PDB file of C-alpha atoms in Angstrom:
ATOM      1  CA  MET A   1      37.968 -27.014  63.062  1.00 59.00           C
ATOM      2  CA  LYS A   2      35.695 -25.020  60.796  1.00 71.00           C
ATOM      3  CA  ARG A   3      33.436 -27.878  59.776  1.00 72.00           C
ATOM      4  CA  TYR A   4      32.088 -27.997  63.351  1.00 80.00           C
ATOM      5  CA  LEU A   5      31.316 -24.265  63.535  1.00 87.00           C
ATOM      6  CA  GLY A   6      27.921 -22.693  63.007  1.00 92.00           C
ATOM      7  CA  SER A   7      24.360 -23.775  63.725  1.00 95.00           C
ATOM      8  CA  ARG A   8      24.181 -27.172  65.379  1.00 95.00           C
ATOM      9  CA  LYS A   9      21.872 -29.167  67.647  1.00 97.00           C
ATOM     10  CA  LYS A  10      22.493 -30.098  71.278  1.00 97.00           C
ATOM     11  CA  LEU A  11      21.036 -33.428  72.359  1.00 98.00           C
ATOM     12  CA  LYS A  12      20.513 -33.994  76.086  1.00 98.00           C
ATOM     13  CA  ILE A  13      19.612 -37.401  77.473  1.00 98.00           C
ATOM     14  CA  TYR A  14      18.541 -37.561  81.125  1.00 95.00           C
ATOM     15  CA  ILE A  15      18.904 -41.011  82.728  1.00 94.00           C
ATOM     16  CA  ASP A  16      19.736 -42.510  86.126  1.00 90.00           C
ATOM     17  CA  SER A  17      23.263 -43.519  87.082  1.00 89.00           C
ATOM     18  CA  ASP A  18      22.206 -47.127  87.634  1.00 90.00           C
ATOM     19  CA  ASP A  19      20.383 -47.561  84.287  1.00 93.00           C
ATOM     20  CA  SER A  20      21.766 -50.364  82.154  1.00 95.00           C
ATOM     21  CA  PHE A  21      21.187 -52.203  78.906  1.00 96.00           C
ATOM     22  CA  GLN A  22      22.038 -55.902  78.668  1.00 96.00           C
ATOM     23  CA  GLY A  23      24.281 -55.661  81.734  1.00 96.00           C
ATOM     24  CA  GLU A  24      26.274 -52.599  80.617  1.00 97.00           C
ATOM     25  CA  ALA A  25      25.969 -49.173  82.210  1.00 96.00           C
ATOM     26  CA  LEU A  26      23.706 -47.210  79.873  1.00 97.00           C
ATOM     27  CA  TRP A  27      25.799 -44.046  79.973  1.00 97.00           C
ATOM     28  CA  GLN A  28      28.903 -45.995  78.921  1.00 97.00           C
ATOM     29  CA  LEU A  29      27.007 -47.729  76.135  1.00 98.00           C
ATOM     30  CA  ILE A  30      25.705 -44.396  74.828  1.00 98.00           C
ATOM     31  CA  LEU A  31      29.216 -42.903  74.813  1.00 98.00           C
ATOM     32  CA  LYS A  32      30.657 -45.911  72.975  1.00 98.00           C
ATOM     33  CA  GLU A  33      27.886 -45.772  70.396  1.00 98.00           C
ATOM     34  CA  ALA A  34      28.299 -41.993  69.978  1.00 98.00           C
ATOM     35  CA  LYS A  35      31.982 -42.506  69.216  1.00 97.00           C
ATOM     36  CA  ALA A  36      31.277 -45.355  66.802  1.00 97.00           C
ATOM     37  CA  TYR A  37      28.579 -43.257  65.093  1.00 97.00           C
ATOM     38  CA  GLY A  38      31.094 -40.465  64.552  1.00 95.00           C
ATOM     39  CA  LEU A  39      29.535 -37.736  66.681  1.00 95.00           C
ATOM     40  CA  ALA A  40      31.802 -34.757  67.375  1.00 88.00           C
ATOM     41  CA  GLY A  41      31.819 -35.471  71.125  1.00 89.00           C
ATOM     42  CA  ALA A  42      29.786 -36.264  74.212  1.00 95.00           C
ATOM     43  CA  THR A  43      29.913 -35.315  77.883  1.00 96.00           C
ATOM     44  CA  VAL A  44      28.295 -36.988  80.897  1.00 97.00           C
ATOM     45  CA  TYR A  45      27.301 -34.857  83.893  1.00 94.00           C
ATOM     46  CA  LYS A  46      26.460 -36.383  87.274  1.00 88.00           C
ATOM     47  CA  ALA A  47      23.923 -34.435  89.304  1.00 80.00           C
ATOM     48  CA  VAL A  48      24.007 -34.214  93.090  1.00 71.00           C
ATOM     49  CA  ALA A  49      20.216 -34.267  93.275  1.00 69.00           C
ATOM     50  CA  GLY A  50      17.156 -34.464  91.084  1.00 67.00           C
ATOM     51  CA  MET A  51      13.464 -35.234  90.811  1.00 67.00           C
ATOM     52  CA  GLY A  52      11.723 -36.620  87.756  1.00 64.00           C
ATOM     53  CA  ALA A  53       8.581 -38.357  86.549  1.00 64.00           C
ATOM     54  CA  HIS A  54       8.330 -40.485  89.706  1.00 65.00           C
ATOM     55  CA  SER A  55       8.331 -37.330  91.889  1.00 61.00           C
ATOM     56  CA  GLU A  56      10.986 -39.040  93.986  1.00 67.00           C
ATOM     57  CA  LEU A  57      13.778 -36.788  95.238  1.00 60.00           C
ATOM     58  CA  ARG A  58      17.139 -38.437  94.659  1.00 61.00           C
ATOM     59  CA  THR A  59      20.187 -37.044  96.412  1.00 62.00           C
ATOM     60  CA  PHE A  60      23.728 -38.115  97.163  1.00 58.00           C
ATOM     61  CA  ASN A  61      23.936 -39.959 100.491  1.00 59.00           C
ATOM     62  CA  VAL A  62      27.347 -40.859 101.883  1.00 53.00           C
ATOM     63  CA  TRP A  63      25.793 -43.666 103.980  1.00 49.00           C
ATOM     64  CA  SER A  64      24.138 -45.433 101.068  1.00 54.00           C
ATOM     65  CA  LEU A  65      26.020 -48.182  99.235  1.00 53.00           C
ATOM     66  CA  SER A  66      23.879 -47.750  96.139  1.00 54.00           C
ATOM     67  CA  GLN A  67      23.468 -44.341  94.551  1.00 68.00           C
ATOM     68  CA  LYS A  68      20.716 -43.645  92.042  1.00 76.00           C
ATOM     69  CA  LEU A  69      21.595 -40.182  90.796  1.00 83.00           C
ATOM     70  CA  PRO A  70      20.537 -38.310  87.671  1.00 88.00           C
ATOM     71  CA  LEU A  71      22.955 -38.229  84.739  1.00 93.00           C
ATOM     72  CA  ILE A  72      22.829 -35.904  81.753  1.00 96.00           C
ATOM     73  CA  ILE A  73      24.545 -36.937  78.547  1.00 98.00           C
ATOM     74  CA  GLU A  74      25.104 -34.006  76.214  1.00 98.00           C
ATOM     75  CA  MET A  75      26.167 -34.085  72.553  1.00 97.00           C
ATOM     76  CA  ILE A  76      26.500 -31.402  69.892  1.00 96.00           C
ATOM     77  CA  ASP A  77      26.555 -32.097  66.162  1.00 95.00           C
ATOM     78  CA  SER A  78      24.516 -31.535  63.008  1.00 95.00           C
ATOM     79  CA  GLU A  79      20.787 -32.176  63.196  1.00 96.00           C
ATOM     80  CA  ALA A  80      21.023 -35.095  60.765  1.00 96.00           C
ATOM     81  CA  LYS A  81      23.731 -36.828  62.811  1.00 96.00           C
ATOM     82  CA  ILE A  82      21.945 -36.200  66.111  1.00 97.00           C
ATOM     83  CA  ARG A  83      18.595 -37.507  64.853  1.00 98.00           C
ATOM     84  CA  GLY A  84      20.213 -40.536  63.220  1.00 98.00           C
ATOM     85  CA  PHE A  85      22.081 -41.362  66.417  1.00 98.00           C
ATOM     86  CA  LEU A  86      18.962 -40.929  68.547  1.00 98.00           C
ATOM     87  CA  ALA A  87      17.032 -43.330  66.310  1.00 98.00           C
ATOM     88  CA  GLN A  88      19.803 -45.886  66.857  1.00 97.00           C
ATOM     89  CA  ILE A  89      19.860 -45.684  70.657  1.00 97.00           C
ATOM     90  CA  GLU A  90      16.164 -44.986  71.378  1.00 97.00           C
ATOM     91  CA  PRO A  91      15.256 -48.700  71.713  1.00 97.00           C
ATOM     92  CA  LYS A  92      17.850 -48.989  74.515  1.00 97.00           C
ATOM     93  CA  LEU A  93      16.266 -46.210  76.601  1.00 97.00           C
ATOM     94  CA  SER A  94      13.692 -47.772  78.919  1.00 94.00           C
ATOM     95  CA  GLU A  95      13.321 -44.592  81.017  1.00 92.00           C
ATOM     96  CA  ALA A  96      14.724 -41.287  79.813  1.00 94.00           C
ATOM     97  CA  LEU A  97      13.986 -37.687  78.996  1.00 94.00           C
ATOM     98  CA  VAL A  98      15.486 -36.493  75.712  1.00 97.00           C
ATOM     99  CA  THR A  99      15.673 -32.862  74.601  1.00 98.00           C
ATOM    100  CA  LEU A 100      17.009 -31.149  71.488  1.00 98.00           C
ATOM    101  CA  GLU A 101      18.133 -27.512  71.387  1.00 98.00           C
ATOM    102  CA  ASP A 102      19.532 -25.127  68.800  1.00 98.00           C
ATOM    103  CA  VAL A 103      23.105 -24.008  69.531  1.00 97.00           C
ATOM    104  CA  GLU A 104      25.688 -21.911  67.731  1.00 97.00           C
ATOM    105  CA  VAL A 105      29.229 -23.302  67.855  1.00 93.00           C
ATOM    106  CA  LEU A 106      31.572 -20.309  67.852  1.00 94.00           C
ATOM    107  CA  LEU A 107      34.894 -21.984  68.575  1.00 89.00           C
ATOM    108  CA  TYR A 108      36.148 -25.559  68.466  1.00 84.00           C
ATOM    109  CA  LYS A 109      39.897 -25.857  69.028  1.00 82.00           C
ATOM    110  CA  HIS A 110      42.102 -28.858  69.615  1.00 77.00           C
ATOM    111  CA  PRO A 111      45.749 -29.556  68.717  1.00 79.00           C
ATOM    112  CA  LYS A 112      44.527 -32.545  66.694  1.00 75.00           C
ATOM    113  CA  PHE A 113      42.955 -30.103  64.216  1.00 68.00           C
ATOM    114  CA  ALA A 114      45.965 -27.758  63.879  1.00 68.00           C
ATOM    115  CA  GLN A 115      46.743 -26.715  60.327  1.00 53.00           C
TER     116      GLN A 115
END
């Protein structure tokens, strides 16, 4: 759909897989709020390993019942929508790294948008 093409912003939110807000998994809450806010889309990536501010290496361990792995939530939309959405969810992020990048959307196809 042409309205999604062109210069956009990519928001990345780095959190841990076990982060939560008021008993709900934080990544699920962020996705629900992104949909309700009307963002074009969002994707959650689960890392197999990572190290952050605590300098603690976190890796997948088949023997561990509890896994604390890095997650990256990525969204692309207009700068105004991204910044508005971030302002809405920022109070729910107790520990996170958030980045914003320029991107150029060249193609966005889906049968839902067929003419």
